[in-house]
Short mmCIF file of C-alpha atoms and ligand atoms in Angstrom, two decimals:
data_model
loop_
_atom_site.label_atom_id
_atom_site.label_comp_id
_atom_site.label_asym_id
_atom_site.label_seq_id
_atom_site.Cartn_x
_atom_site.Cartn_y
_atom_site.Cartn_z
CA UNK A 1 141.74 158.87 99.38
CA UNK A 2 140.90 158.42 95.72
CA UNK A 3 137.63 156.60 95.19
CA UNK A 4 137.07 154.32 92.22
CA UNK A 5 134.51 154.38 89.45
CA UNK A 6 132.97 151.22 90.92
CA UNK A 7 132.52 152.97 94.29
CA UNK A 8 130.84 155.91 92.61
CA UNK A 9 128.50 153.64 90.63
CA UNK A 10 127.67 151.71 93.78
CA UNK A 11 126.85 154.94 95.62
CA UNK A 12 124.40 155.95 92.86
CA UNK A 13 122.74 152.54 93.01
CA UNK A 14 122.16 152.85 96.74
CA UNK A 15 120.70 156.36 96.39
CA UNK A 16 118.66 155.24 93.39
CA UNK A 17 116.99 152.53 95.43
CA UNK A 18 115.78 155.17 97.90
CA UNK A 19 114.82 157.81 95.38
CA UNK A 20 111.28 159.21 95.49
CA UNK A 21 109.81 160.32 92.18
CA UNK A 22 107.24 162.99 93.10
CA UNK A 23 109.45 165.63 91.44
CA UNK A 24 111.63 163.39 89.28
CA UNK A 25 111.51 164.49 85.62
CA UNK A 26 109.62 162.48 83.05
CA UNK A 27 111.15 164.12 79.99
CA UNK A 28 114.24 166.00 81.17
CA UNK A 29 117.77 164.72 81.64
CA UNK A 30 118.75 164.12 85.25
CA UNK A 31 121.03 161.74 87.11
CA UNK A 32 119.58 158.47 88.36
CA UNK A 33 120.24 159.80 91.84
CA UNK A 34 122.55 162.25 93.59
CA UNK A 35 123.42 165.78 92.54
CA UNK A 36 123.97 167.27 89.07
CA UNK A 37 124.75 170.74 87.76
CA UNK A 38 126.15 171.99 84.42
CA UNK A 39 125.73 170.09 81.14
CA UNK A 40 129.17 169.10 79.84
CA UNK A 41 130.66 167.52 76.72
CA UNK A 42 127.57 167.82 74.51
CA UNK A 43 128.34 166.26 71.15
CA UNK A 44 127.03 164.23 68.23
CA UNK A 45 129.75 161.76 67.24
CA UNK A 46 129.76 158.44 65.39
CA UNK A 47 125.97 158.59 65.08
CA UNK A 48 125.32 159.13 68.81
CA UNK A 49 124.40 162.16 70.94
CA UNK A 50 126.31 162.34 74.22
CA UNK A 51 125.36 164.47 77.20
CA UNK A 52 127.55 164.55 80.28
CA UNK A 53 126.88 166.55 83.43
CA UNK A 54 128.58 167.64 86.63
CA UNK A 55 127.64 164.97 89.11
CA UNK A 56 128.12 164.11 92.77
CA UNK A 57 127.18 160.44 93.04
CA UNK A 58 127.56 160.13 96.82
CA UNK A 59 124.68 162.37 97.86
CA UNK A 60 122.20 164.99 96.75
CA UNK A 61 124.53 167.92 97.44
CA UNK A 62 127.35 169.39 95.35
CA UNK A 63 130.65 167.66 96.17
CA UNK A 64 133.75 166.40 94.37
CA UNK A 65 132.59 166.59 90.78
CA UNK A 66 132.34 163.53 88.55
CA UNK A 67 131.02 163.51 84.98
CA UNK A 68 127.78 161.54 84.59
CA UNK A 69 126.94 160.38 81.09
CA UNK A 70 123.85 159.65 78.95
CA UNK A 71 123.50 158.84 75.25
CA UNK A 72 120.77 159.14 72.64
CA UNK A 73 120.25 158.33 68.98
CA UNK A 74 117.56 160.94 68.39
CA UNK A 75 118.12 163.70 70.99
CA UNK A 76 114.85 162.62 72.63
CA UNK A 77 115.21 159.13 74.12
CA UNK A 78 118.17 158.70 76.47
CA UNK A 79 120.05 155.93 78.17
CA UNK A 80 122.16 156.30 81.29
CA UNK A 81 125.81 155.27 80.83
CA UNK A 82 128.47 154.58 83.44
CA UNK A 83 130.09 157.61 85.06
CA UNK A 84 132.73 158.94 82.64
CA UNK A 85 135.17 160.88 84.84
CA UNK A 86 136.08 160.35 88.48
CA UNK A 87 138.18 162.96 90.34
CA UNK A 88 141.15 162.06 92.50
CA UNK A 89 144.35 162.44 90.49
CA UNK A 90 146.87 165.09 91.54
CA UNK A 91 145.55 167.62 89.03
CA UNK A 92 141.79 166.95 89.54
CA UNK A 93 141.87 165.79 93.15
CA UNK A 94 138.83 167.81 94.21
CA UNK A 95 136.77 167.73 91.05
CA UNK A 96 136.48 167.16 87.32
CA UNK A 97 134.82 170.51 86.62
CA UNK A 98 132.92 171.56 83.52
CA UNK A 99 134.16 171.17 79.98
CA UNK A 100 133.34 169.99 76.50
CA UNK A 101 133.79 167.17 74.00
CA UNK A 102 135.30 167.11 70.53
CA UNK A 103 135.51 164.62 67.69
CA UNK A 104 139.25 164.08 67.17
CA UNK A 105 139.21 161.95 64.03
CA UNK A 106 136.43 159.79 65.39
CA UNK A 107 137.84 159.66 68.94
CA UNK A 108 135.52 161.10 71.57
CA UNK A 109 137.80 163.48 73.49
CA UNK A 110 136.80 165.37 76.64
CA UNK A 111 138.47 168.60 77.73
CA UNK A 112 137.62 169.50 81.31
CA UNK A 113 138.91 171.48 84.28
CA UNK A 114 140.92 169.69 86.93
CA UNK A 115 140.08 171.46 90.17
CA UNK A 116 141.98 171.33 93.47
CA UNK A 117 141.64 173.25 96.71
CA UNK A 118 145.07 174.47 97.79
CA UNK A 119 144.09 174.34 101.43
CA UNK A 120 141.63 172.12 103.21
CA UNK A 121 139.07 174.83 103.95
CA UNK A 122 137.48 174.91 100.47
CA UNK A 123 138.39 178.63 100.37
CA UNK A 124 137.29 179.94 96.98
CA UNK A 125 140.49 182.01 96.67
CA UNK A 126 142.69 179.00 97.26
CA UNK A 127 142.09 176.99 94.11
CA UNK A 128 144.19 175.69 91.24
CA UNK A 129 142.43 174.97 87.97
CA UNK A 130 144.03 173.38 84.88
CA UNK A 131 142.54 172.12 81.62
CA UNK A 132 142.79 168.34 81.16
CA UNK A 133 142.11 165.74 78.48
CA UNK A 134 140.44 162.33 78.51
CA UNK A 135 139.78 160.06 75.53
CA UNK A 136 137.44 157.20 74.73
CA UNK A 137 137.62 154.71 71.89
CA UNK A 138 134.26 153.08 72.62
CA UNK A 139 132.25 156.15 73.69
CA UNK A 140 131.73 154.70 77.18
CA UNK A 141 135.08 154.19 78.91
CA UNK A 142 137.42 157.15 79.28
CA UNK A 143 141.17 157.29 79.86
CA UNK A 144 142.59 160.45 81.39
CA UNK A 145 145.54 162.05 79.63
CA UNK A 146 146.35 164.63 82.32
CA UNK A 147 146.63 168.43 82.16
CA UNK A 148 147.27 170.24 78.88
CA UNK A 149 146.91 173.87 79.92
CA UNK A 150 147.78 175.68 83.16
CA UNK A 151 146.64 179.21 84.07
CA UNK A 152 148.98 182.18 83.58
CA UNK A 153 150.59 183.75 86.67
CA UNK A 154 148.10 185.72 88.71
CA UNK A 155 145.02 183.78 87.59
CA UNK A 156 143.51 181.07 89.77
CA UNK A 157 139.94 180.83 88.57
CA UNK A 158 140.45 179.39 85.10
CA UNK A 159 137.82 176.89 84.05
CA UNK A 160 135.14 175.46 81.77
CA UNK A 161 137.01 175.00 78.45
CA UNK A 162 134.94 174.92 75.25
CA UNK A 163 136.85 173.69 72.20
CA UNK A 164 135.99 173.71 68.48
CA UNK A 165 137.81 173.34 65.21
CA UNK A 166 138.01 175.94 62.46
CA UNK A 167 140.58 177.23 59.95
CA UNK A 168 142.77 174.15 60.43
CA UNK A 169 143.24 174.69 64.21
CA UNK A 170 141.65 173.79 67.50
CA UNK A 171 140.38 176.79 69.49
CA UNK A 172 139.50 176.93 73.17
CA UNK A 173 137.69 179.57 75.21
CA UNK A 174 138.18 179.43 78.98
CA UNK A 175 136.38 181.43 81.69
CA UNK A 176 138.64 183.32 84.08
CA UNK A 177 138.89 185.92 86.79
CA UNK A 178 141.72 188.47 86.71
CA UNK A 179 142.08 191.26 89.27
CA UNK A 180 138.52 190.66 90.43
CA UNK A 181 136.97 190.90 86.94
CA UNK A 182 135.54 188.18 84.71
CA UNK A 183 137.00 187.43 81.30
CA UNK A 184 137.02 184.90 78.46
CA UNK A 185 140.47 183.81 77.25
CA UNK A 186 141.14 182.29 73.83
CA UNK A 187 143.78 179.62 73.10
CA UNK A 188 144.86 177.82 69.92
CA UNK A 189 146.34 174.36 69.30
CA UNK A 190 147.20 172.04 66.43
CA UNK A 191 146.88 168.81 68.43
CA UNK A 192 144.66 169.45 71.51
CA UNK A 193 147.73 168.94 73.72
CA UNK A 194 149.90 171.98 73.21
CA UNK A 195 147.99 175.25 73.62
CA UNK A 196 149.06 178.85 72.85
CA UNK A 197 147.39 181.91 74.29
CA UNK A 198 145.76 183.99 71.54
CA UNK A 199 143.95 186.87 73.19
CA UNK A 200 141.27 187.89 75.65
CA UNK A 201 138.03 187.61 73.72
CA UNK A 202 135.96 189.77 76.08
CA UNK A 203 136.16 190.94 79.67
CA UNK A 204 134.25 192.81 82.35
CA UNK A 205 135.09 196.52 82.35
CA UNK A 206 134.05 196.96 85.97
CA UNK A 207 132.69 194.90 88.86
CA UNK A 208 129.09 195.57 87.76
CA UNK A 209 129.86 193.31 84.75
CA UNK A 210 130.90 190.38 86.91
CA UNK A 211 133.83 189.13 88.95
CA UNK A 212 133.99 185.76 87.19
CA UNK A 213 132.72 184.61 83.80
CA UNK A 214 131.96 180.89 83.87
CA UNK A 215 131.14 178.45 81.08
CA UNK A 216 132.03 180.40 77.93
CA UNK A 217 131.05 179.20 74.45
CA UNK A 218 131.79 180.96 71.14
CA UNK A 219 130.09 179.90 67.93
CA UNK A 220 128.60 181.21 64.69
CA UNK A 221 124.90 182.08 64.69
CA UNK A 222 123.52 183.37 61.40
CA UNK A 223 125.96 185.98 60.13
CA UNK A 224 127.27 186.73 63.62
CA UNK A 225 129.09 185.03 66.48
CA UNK A 226 127.52 184.49 69.84
CA UNK A 227 129.70 184.58 72.96
CA UNK A 228 127.61 182.77 75.54
CA UNK A 229 128.76 182.81 79.18
CA UNK A 230 127.58 182.79 82.77
CA UNK A 231 128.79 185.85 84.65
CA UNK A 232 128.84 185.91 88.43
CA UNK A 233 128.33 189.15 90.29
CA UNK A 234 125.98 191.17 88.04
CA UNK A 235 123.80 193.56 89.99
CA UNK A 236 120.03 193.21 89.58
CA UNK A 237 118.55 195.98 87.42
CA UNK A 238 114.79 196.30 87.56
CA UNK A 239 113.38 193.15 85.99
CA UNK A 240 116.80 191.98 84.81
CA UNK A 241 119.52 189.87 86.43
CA UNK A 242 117.25 188.77 89.26
CA UNK A 243 118.82 185.37 89.87
CA UNK A 244 121.85 184.55 91.99
CA UNK A 245 123.92 184.30 88.78
CA UNK A 246 123.11 185.02 85.14
CA UNK A 247 123.57 183.32 81.76
CA UNK A 248 123.55 185.29 78.58
CA UNK A 249 125.36 186.42 75.49
CA UNK A 250 127.17 189.08 73.54
CA UNK A 251 126.70 189.16 69.76
CA UNK A 252 129.52 190.24 67.52
CA UNK A 253 132.05 189.24 64.92
CA UNK A 254 135.11 187.06 65.28
CA UNK A 255 137.48 185.47 62.85
CA UNK A 256 140.54 183.39 63.61
CA UNK A 257 143.41 185.72 64.39
CA UNK A 258 141.18 188.72 65.09
CA UNK A 259 139.50 190.42 68.01
CA UNK A 260 135.88 189.81 68.89
CA UNK A 261 134.00 193.00 68.01
CA UNK A 262 130.84 193.33 70.07
CA UNK A 263 127.74 194.78 68.49
CA UNK A 264 125.15 193.83 71.07
CA UNK A 265 125.67 194.21 74.82
CA UNK A 266 125.02 191.46 77.38
CA UNK A 267 121.54 190.00 77.24
CA UNK A 268 120.14 187.19 79.38
CA UNK A 269 119.18 184.16 77.33
CA UNK A 270 116.29 182.98 79.51
CA UNK A 271 114.24 185.11 81.87
CA UNK A 272 113.14 182.36 84.31
CA UNK A 273 114.37 181.51 87.82
CA UNK A 274 116.39 178.43 86.86
CA UNK A 275 118.67 178.53 83.86
CA UNK A 276 122.44 178.41 84.20
CA UNK A 277 125.65 177.27 82.55
CA UNK A 278 124.20 176.64 79.05
CA UNK A 279 126.42 174.87 76.56
CA UNK A 280 125.82 174.44 72.82
CA UNK A 281 126.56 171.71 70.32
CA UNK A 282 125.86 170.97 66.67
CA UNK A 283 123.02 168.59 65.81
CA UNK A 284 123.47 165.87 63.20
CA UNK A 285 122.05 168.25 60.57
CA UNK A 286 124.06 171.31 61.66
CA UNK A 287 121.51 173.12 63.85
CA UNK A 288 122.95 174.94 66.88
CA UNK A 289 121.46 173.23 69.94
CA UNK A 290 121.74 173.94 73.65
CA UNK A 291 121.16 172.44 77.06
CA UNK A 292 121.39 174.37 80.32
CA UNK A 293 121.30 173.38 83.95
CA UNK A 294 117.68 173.91 85.05
CA UNK A 295 118.51 175.13 88.54
CA UNK A 296 120.22 178.03 90.23
CA UNK A 297 123.06 178.09 92.71
CA UNK A 298 122.01 178.61 96.32
CA UNK A 299 118.30 178.04 95.67
CA UNK A 300 116.12 175.70 97.68
CA UNK A 301 115.78 172.29 96.03
CA UNK A 302 112.94 170.26 97.58
CA UNK A 303 113.93 167.21 95.52
CA UNK A 304 117.04 166.84 97.69
CA UNK A 305 114.80 165.26 100.31
CA UNK A 306 114.02 162.62 97.66
CA UNK A 307 117.62 161.60 96.99
CA UNK A 308 118.41 163.63 93.91
CA UNK A 309 118.95 167.23 92.78
CA UNK A 310 119.42 168.94 89.44
CA UNK A 311 118.09 168.51 85.90
CA UNK A 312 118.88 169.85 82.47
CA UNK A 313 116.51 171.95 80.36
CA UNK A 314 114.90 170.48 77.27
CA UNK A 315 117.23 170.52 74.28
CA UNK A 316 116.71 173.81 72.46
CA UNK A 317 117.62 175.25 69.10
CA UNK A 318 119.23 178.67 68.74
CA UNK A 319 118.69 180.75 65.60
CA UNK A 320 119.04 184.36 64.55
CA UNK A 321 116.02 185.82 62.74
CA UNK A 322 116.13 188.21 59.77
CA UNK A 323 116.20 191.20 62.16
CA UNK A 324 119.18 189.77 64.03
CA UNK A 325 117.05 188.73 67.03
CA UNK A 326 118.11 185.58 68.92
CA UNK A 327 115.40 182.90 69.01
CA UNK A 328 115.46 179.89 71.31
CA UNK A 329 112.95 177.11 70.63
CA UNK A 330 112.50 173.55 71.88
CA UNK A 331 114.24 170.98 69.64
CA UNK A 332 111.74 169.85 67.02
CA UNK A 333 112.70 166.23 67.75
CA UNK A 334 110.68 166.54 70.98
CA UNK A 335 107.42 166.15 69.07
CA UNK A 336 108.27 162.42 69.01
CA UNK A 337 107.23 162.34 72.69
CA UNK A 338 103.71 163.55 71.98
CA UNK A 339 100.78 161.26 72.65
CA UNK A 340 97.34 161.89 71.26
CA UNK A 341 96.66 165.53 70.51
CA UNK A 342 93.94 167.25 72.52
CA UNK A 343 92.37 170.11 70.68
CA UNK A 344 90.15 172.71 72.35
CA UNK A 345 87.70 175.16 70.86
CA UNK A 346 88.50 178.87 70.76
CA UNK A 347 87.71 180.16 74.18
CA UNK A 348 86.58 183.38 75.71
CA UNK A 349 87.23 183.49 79.44
CA UNK A 350 85.40 186.11 81.44
CA UNK A 351 86.32 186.39 85.13
CA UNK A 352 86.62 182.64 85.29
CA UNK A 353 88.86 179.62 85.13
CA UNK A 354 88.46 177.01 82.41
CA UNK A 355 89.93 173.57 83.06
CA UNK A 356 91.87 171.91 80.21
CA UNK A 357 92.82 168.72 81.99
CA UNK A 358 95.30 166.60 83.91
CA UNK A 359 98.35 164.77 82.61
CA UNK A 360 99.04 167.39 79.99
CA UNK A 361 102.75 168.15 79.58
CA UNK A 362 102.84 170.37 76.52
CA UNK A 363 100.42 173.17 75.71
CA UNK A 364 100.38 175.56 72.76
CA UNK A 365 97.99 178.46 72.34
CA UNK A 366 97.49 181.89 70.84
CA UNK A 367 96.37 184.86 72.86
CA UNK A 368 94.57 187.79 71.29
CA UNK A 369 96.20 190.77 72.97
CA UNK A 370 94.13 193.31 71.06
CA UNK A 371 90.71 192.15 72.31
CA UNK A 372 91.65 190.74 75.72
CA UNK A 373 91.14 193.39 78.34
CA UNK A 374 91.28 191.31 81.53
CA UNK A 375 93.82 192.63 84.03
CA UNK A 376 95.49 189.24 84.22
CA UNK A 377 94.92 186.24 82.01
CA UNK A 378 96.77 183.15 80.97
CA UNK A 379 97.53 179.59 82.02
CA UNK A 380 97.48 178.08 85.52
CA UNK A 381 99.36 174.94 86.55
CA UNK A 382 97.33 173.72 89.52
CA UNK A 383 98.07 175.90 92.53
CA UNK A 384 101.79 175.74 91.75
CA UNK A 385 102.34 178.36 89.06
CA UNK A 386 100.75 180.69 86.55
CA UNK A 387 101.88 182.11 83.24
CA UNK A 388 99.91 185.24 82.47
CA UNK A 389 99.67 188.54 80.71
CA UNK A 390 99.71 191.41 83.16
CA UNK A 391 97.78 194.05 81.26
CA UNK A 392 98.79 196.84 83.63
CA UNK A 393 102.51 196.12 83.69
CA UNK A 394 102.29 195.09 80.03
CA UNK A 395 104.41 192.02 80.68
CA UNK A 396 104.22 188.26 80.36
CA UNK A 397 104.73 186.87 83.85
CA UNK A 398 105.73 183.47 85.21
CA UNK A 399 104.69 183.31 88.86
CA UNK A 400 105.33 180.35 91.11
CA UNK A 401 103.86 179.53 94.50
CA UNK A 402 105.25 177.40 97.31
CA UNK A 403 105.04 176.90 101.04
CA UNK A 404 108.74 177.89 100.95
CA UNK A 405 108.76 181.69 100.45
CA UNK A 406 112.15 181.51 98.75
CA UNK A 407 110.49 179.53 95.94
CA UNK A 408 107.70 182.07 95.36
CA UNK A 409 107.65 185.04 93.03
CA UNK A 410 107.70 186.30 89.50
CA UNK A 411 109.93 186.53 86.48
CA UNK A 412 108.69 188.37 83.43
CA UNK A 413 109.41 189.72 79.96
CA UNK A 414 107.88 192.68 78.13
CA UNK A 415 104.95 191.80 75.89
CA UNK A 416 106.09 191.53 72.29
CA UNK A 417 104.86 194.03 69.71
CA UNK A 418 101.76 193.05 67.76
CA UNK A 419 98.28 191.83 68.54
CA UNK A 420 98.88 188.16 69.09
CA UNK A 421 101.10 186.20 71.37
CA UNK A 422 101.83 182.51 71.08
CA UNK A 423 102.87 180.35 73.99
CA UNK A 424 104.42 176.89 74.00
CA UNK A 425 104.58 175.56 77.55
CA UNK A 426 106.19 172.39 78.91
CA UNK A 427 105.22 171.18 82.37
CA UNK A 428 107.25 168.35 83.87
CA UNK A 429 106.97 167.05 87.43
CA UNK A 430 109.04 169.93 88.80
CA UNK A 431 109.66 172.35 85.96
CA UNK A 432 107.99 174.87 83.72
CA UNK A 433 109.45 176.07 80.40
CA UNK A 434 107.67 178.81 78.48
CA UNK A 435 108.56 179.74 74.88
CA UNK A 436 107.02 183.03 73.76
CA UNK A 437 106.28 183.96 70.14
CA UNK A 438 108.33 181.16 68.57
CA UNK A 439 111.34 181.67 70.77
CA UNK A 440 111.57 185.46 71.07
CA UNK A 441 111.64 185.00 74.82
CA UNK A 442 111.86 182.06 77.14
CA UNK A 443 111.24 181.57 80.86
CA UNK A 444 112.40 178.47 82.71
CA UNK A 445 111.66 177.82 86.37
CA UNK A 446 111.55 174.89 88.73
CA UNK A 447 108.20 174.39 90.44
CA UNK A 448 107.30 171.86 93.11
CA UNK A 449 103.59 171.05 92.88
CA UNK A 450 101.98 168.84 95.49
CA UNK A 451 101.00 165.44 94.17
CA UNK A 452 98.28 165.76 91.53
CA UNK A 453 98.43 169.57 91.53
CA UNK A 454 99.44 170.01 87.90
CA UNK A 455 96.06 170.46 86.24
CA UNK A 456 96.22 172.94 83.37
CA UNK A 457 93.59 175.64 83.06
CA UNK A 458 93.06 178.99 81.39
CA UNK A 459 91.89 181.97 83.40
CA UNK A 460 90.97 185.61 83.14
CA UNK A 461 90.75 187.99 86.12
CA UNK A 462 88.97 191.35 86.12
CA UNK A 463 87.77 191.16 82.52
CA UNK A 464 87.80 188.83 79.60
CA UNK A 465 90.44 187.19 77.43
CA UNK A 466 90.46 185.37 74.09
CA UNK A 467 92.43 182.15 73.64
CA UNK A 468 92.69 180.30 70.31
CA UNK A 469 94.61 177.42 68.67
CA UNK A 470 94.65 175.54 71.98
CA UNK A 471 96.37 172.17 71.74
CA UNK A 472 97.82 169.95 74.41
CA UNK A 473 99.65 166.65 74.66
CA UNK A 474 100.71 164.13 77.19
CA UNK A 475 104.43 163.47 76.64
CA UNK A 476 106.11 160.09 76.94
CA UNK A 477 109.19 159.56 79.08
CA UNK A 478 112.64 160.07 77.54
CA UNK A 479 114.23 157.11 79.31
CA UNK A 480 114.51 154.08 77.09
C1 FRU B 1 129.13 176.53 86.89
C2 FRU B 1 130.32 175.94 87.61
C3 FRU B 1 131.51 175.86 86.70
C4 FRU B 1 132.31 174.76 87.31
C5 FRU B 1 131.24 173.81 87.80
C6 FRU B 1 131.59 173.11 89.07
O1 FRU B 1 127.90 176.20 87.45
O2 FRU B 1 130.58 176.70 88.77
O3 FRU B 1 132.22 177.08 86.60
O4 FRU B 1 133.16 174.16 86.38
O5 FRU B 1 130.09 174.59 88.00
O6 FRU B 1 130.64 172.13 89.37
#
């Protein structure tokens, strides 16, 4: 039976009252309680940033998807808003799945996937997915308008619409699965209600490229276009594609009415354990920003025992450098969270650990790769994780430790060219985000330190290492 918005809100309140905060984020978006996954409907409209996210308000596990909602005036401080979308109509009976938001002449309009199971067994091959609309005139209360786009014959998995406006039309990319292969389909509309199929923008050529491409997004970046998506079914290759599912991009060129020509093959956007379903939006000043879900399907989530699960990454900015390299950096607005700056002297570490302190949430430093000859050296976060240069593998490694073996292990990226390496590291109660050389690489992982086990230190093993420009900050909470 269809449940109401009031029932959903009540369920969150009950869970909220029982929530434990050992792992609850201080400066990352998360639901007040219950489950969340993908960021949805990211938009700056009428002077306000909106972030929505897939949400199950009744418990800490994925279930019939609602859209939770938070707003901000500065992209840094956020306020929870009432749940925006509740499933239960014929076309979204089993979930309001992922989607986006657009500014339709000042009207905040959501385009999302109505999901239903065709049989009761939640069989993944027995689904029907249609794209639906909902509008809000006050930015808080939403009225559903029903489905506007059904899948073509032969396609069942058809979800996660991302809509934008260019060349006098609305355009929509949708993720789909056809004959066991993932694809991104492009549609066009003059009014957001009546949609025409344009073309397939990109598709897997074989099963190694994924059986389903979720959460597509197509947008200009520098002189190129980025097609961002989350393919399911990629095989692990050495250090790459290690997670259950991937998120990454193709770079190429696209113009209305033309094919997407690809000039850079699929590349993961973040090399950590927990980064999925990213979605972009345009900041007030035109920068291309992004949030992703900071978790991974089918991974252990110790925070479930505390009445909640799921968080978003920090807001990040995407740019293309002069060489055409994609850079991803934390939104510069985040510096507003910084407390007093702690500055440390240049440090040589020789077979030792040097403590920086407790209650430090952001750390920046420079590493001298040329003169550091230790086998491993870098930053430790209590006993919970380390970020270090592995001088033998010649890689920058994020390693996490846990009493749960499934939450242990490494992710890594090759060391960049050149003699110095800069790190910007954010440590929240249960997450670690590492930005390497001003965004050339990024690693995001959930970590679950025991209480008080988040002390930052620098270390060098089997040799010495040189660290300079060491600065650290305590960060304030984002919840106003
Ligand atoms: C991605 C995803 C989307 C879907 C949503 C359901 O994580 O599987 O494809 O819309 O989550 O919650």
